[in-house]
C-alpha positions as MATLAB code, in Angstrom:
seq = 'MLHLLTSFSHSAEVIAERENEVRRCSMEQKTVEQTKVIYGNLMEPQHANINGTVHGGEILRIMDCAGGVVAKRHARSKVSTARVDCLDFNLPIYVGNYIYCVCEMNFVGTTSMEVMIKVMAEDLKCEGEPKVALTGYFTYVALDDEGKPAPVPQLKLVTDEEVKRFNEGRERYLENKRKR';
ca = [
       0.000    0.000    0.000;
       2.840    2.377    0.866;
       4.409    1.627   -2.527;
       1.158    2.606   -4.275;
       0.944    5.887   -2.352;
       4.574    6.660   -3.153;
       4.027    5.843   -6.836;
       0.909    8.006   -6.924;
       2.741   10.883   -5.221;
       5.641   10.544   -7.670;
       3.231   10.469  -10.659;
       1.453   13.587   -9.399;
       4.810   15.359   -9.100;
       5.776   14.343  -12.639;
       2.433   15.567  -13.991;
       2.719   18.865  -12.090;
       6.271   19.375  -13.384;
       5.125   18.667  -16.960;
       2.268   21.190  -16.616;
       4.710   23.804  -15.298;
       7.056   23.131  -18.241;
       4.188   23.578  -20.718;
       3.255   26.886  -19.019;
       6.875   28.098  -19.163;
       7.214   27.189  -22.854;
       3.883   28.726  -23.783;
       4.773   32.070  -22.139;
       7.852   32.628  -24.302;
       7.543   35.418  -26.865;
       6.145   34.305  -30.209;
       6.561   35.810  -33.639;
       3.726   36.588  -36.042;
       5.060   33.880  -38.357;
       4.906   31.206  -35.605;
       1.139   31.522  -35.270;
       0.093   32.526  -38.808;
      -2.750   30.481  -40.307;
      -4.055   30.048  -43.845;
      -7.446   28.355  -43.686;
      -9.433   27.528  -46.829;
     -12.875   26.326  -47.865;
     -14.823   25.728  -51.076;
     -18.124   27.615  -51.041;
     -21.074   25.297  -51.680;
     -24.852   25.792  -52.044;
     -25.497   25.298  -48.313;
     -23.347   28.384  -47.648;
     -25.391   30.664  -49.915;
     -28.632   32.573  -50.157;
     -31.127   32.200  -53.052;
     -29.082   34.633  -55.174;
     -26.050   32.334  -55.106;
     -23.940   34.651  -52.960;
     -22.465   33.325  -49.744;
     -24.041   34.576  -46.514;
     -21.874   37.125  -44.723;
     -22.501   35.235  -41.492;
     -21.028   32.085  -43.018;
     -17.851   33.970  -43.924;
     -17.676   35.448  -40.397;
     -17.980   31.943  -38.925;
     -15.061   30.755  -41.068;
     -13.028   33.843  -40.132;
     -13.715   33.261  -36.431;
     -12.602   29.622  -36.648;
      -9.406   30.554  -38.511;
      -8.572   33.484  -36.225;
      -9.247   31.310  -33.196;
      -6.509   28.921  -34.329;
      -4.011   31.818  -34.407;
      -5.045   32.911  -30.902;
      -4.917   29.365  -29.560;
      -1.457   28.804  -31.091;
      -0.243   31.992  -29.446;
      -1.808   31.469  -26.012;
      -1.708   27.653  -25.915;
      -4.934   27.788  -23.926;
      -8.657   28.017  -24.486;
      -9.716   31.257  -26.151;
     -12.989   33.070  -26.611;
     -13.982   35.657  -29.202;
     -14.412   39.003  -27.465;
     -14.824   41.483  -30.306;
     -15.002   41.878  -34.081;
     -13.882   45.202  -35.574;
     -13.635   46.966  -38.910;
     -15.305   44.455  -41.197;
     -14.942   45.587  -44.777;
     -16.869   43.592  -47.395;
     -15.086   44.355  -50.675;
     -16.503   41.727  -53.050;
     -19.353   39.221  -53.056;
     -18.378   35.577  -52.709;
     -20.246   33.075  -54.882;
     -21.021   29.370  -54.751;
     -18.068   27.632  -56.394;
     -15.498   30.174  -55.193;
     -12.572   28.909  -53.188;
     -11.879   31.174  -50.239;
      -9.003   31.232  -47.842;
      -8.364   33.308  -44.754;
      -4.887   34.701  -44.154;
      -4.708   35.255  -40.398;
      -1.911   36.982  -38.511;
      -1.496   38.220  -34.959;
      -1.544   42.023  -34.838;
      -1.514   42.996  -31.186;
      -1.181   41.276  -27.821;
      -2.283   42.752  -24.510;
      -2.174   41.092  -21.107;
      -4.926   38.533  -21.786;
      -6.272   39.601  -25.200;
      -5.006   39.180  -28.744;
      -6.041   40.922  -31.959;
      -5.885   38.851  -35.163;
      -6.029   40.462  -38.611;
      -7.988   38.291  -41.048;
      -7.997   38.796  -44.790;
     -10.402   36.637  -46.832;
      -9.208   35.920  -50.351;
     -11.671   34.671  -52.989;
     -10.706   32.732  -56.087;
     -13.089   32.081  -58.975;
     -12.215   28.528  -59.974;
     -13.959   28.872  -63.362;
     -11.365   31.236  -64.777;
      -7.685   32.100  -64.527;
      -6.763   34.988  -62.313;
      -5.355   35.949  -58.999;
      -7.462   35.591  -55.834;
      -8.976   38.904  -54.733;
      -9.449   40.381  -51.268;
     -13.138   39.859  -50.526;
     -13.259   40.799  -46.853;
     -10.994   42.017  -44.061;
     -11.509   42.349  -40.341;
      -9.962   42.300  -36.892;
     -11.014   39.698  -34.331;
     -10.092   40.004  -30.654;
      -9.769   36.862  -28.559;
      -9.238   36.459  -24.817;
      -7.168   33.596  -23.412;
      -8.942   31.584  -20.722;
      -7.631   29.401  -17.922;
      -9.197   26.068  -16.939;
     -11.820   27.891  -14.866;
     -12.855   30.176  -17.729;
     -11.147   33.268  -16.327;
      -8.887   35.535  -18.441;
      -5.323   34.219  -18.516;
      -2.031   35.949  -19.402;
      -0.646   35.474  -22.908;
       2.929   35.608  -24.236;
       4.237   38.846  -25.682;
       4.502   39.262  -29.439;
       8.022   39.418  -30.862;
       7.907   41.934  -33.713;
      10.354   41.204  -36.546;
       9.449   43.531  -39.434;
       8.546   47.209  -39.738;
       5.117   46.144  -41.025;
       4.529   44.074  -37.869;
       5.502   47.060  -35.681;
       3.085   49.288  -37.633;
       0.225   46.776  -37.309;
       0.986   46.267  -33.600;
       0.756   50.026  -32.959;
      -2.507   50.264  -34.939;
      -3.874   47.300  -32.963;
      -2.881   48.937  -29.683;
      -4.754   52.105  -30.739;
      -7.907   50.051  -31.479;
      -7.487   48.265  -28.137;
      -7.158   51.549  -26.211;
     -10.078   53.125  -28.106;
     -12.320   50.147  -27.352;
     -11.241   50.223  -23.710;
     -12.213   53.923  -23.478;
     -15.699   53.084  -24.817;
     -16.429   50.602  -22.011;
];
C-alpha cells in the first residue's frame, strides 16, 4: 500500500512538473510567423442565399474559426472571441469560389489578442489571382481552466510592417477600452 501511495505521489509530481514546463514554454515570446494560419474552404450551395452569394454570417464563422486557431497557437490555452472590428466587405463571394483566410497576430495585450484576417476569394472557373473579398480584426481572450482571463505571451515583432500593425492594434485596443 505504501508503494502505491509513493508511486501516486511521484506520478502527481511528474504531472505537475510537466504542466509547469508547458506553461513556461507557452509564455515565451512568439513571432507573427509562428502563429500565422491560412485556412481555406470551397463555397457550396449550403453556404449561400437564393441569389447564389455566400451569406456574410457564413464567412464570419469561417473567419472566427481561422482566427481562433491563431489565438490558440499563441496562447496555448482556451480562447474566446471578445470582439469583431472593422469588417470591410469588398466583393461578393459566390457558390463555387474557393476562399481562404490569411490570419496573422496584430496585437497582444495582457490577456487579449487581436488577429487580422484577410479573406481571399478565387473564382475557380477562370484564370486569375485571388482577390481580397473581406478584411476584419477579431479580438480573442485567453482563458484558464476555470474560464477566467489568462495571461498570454508577448509578441516578438520582426518587421517594420509588424511594428506598424501592432501600434494600430494597440490604438484600437485603447479606443475600445475607453468606450467601455
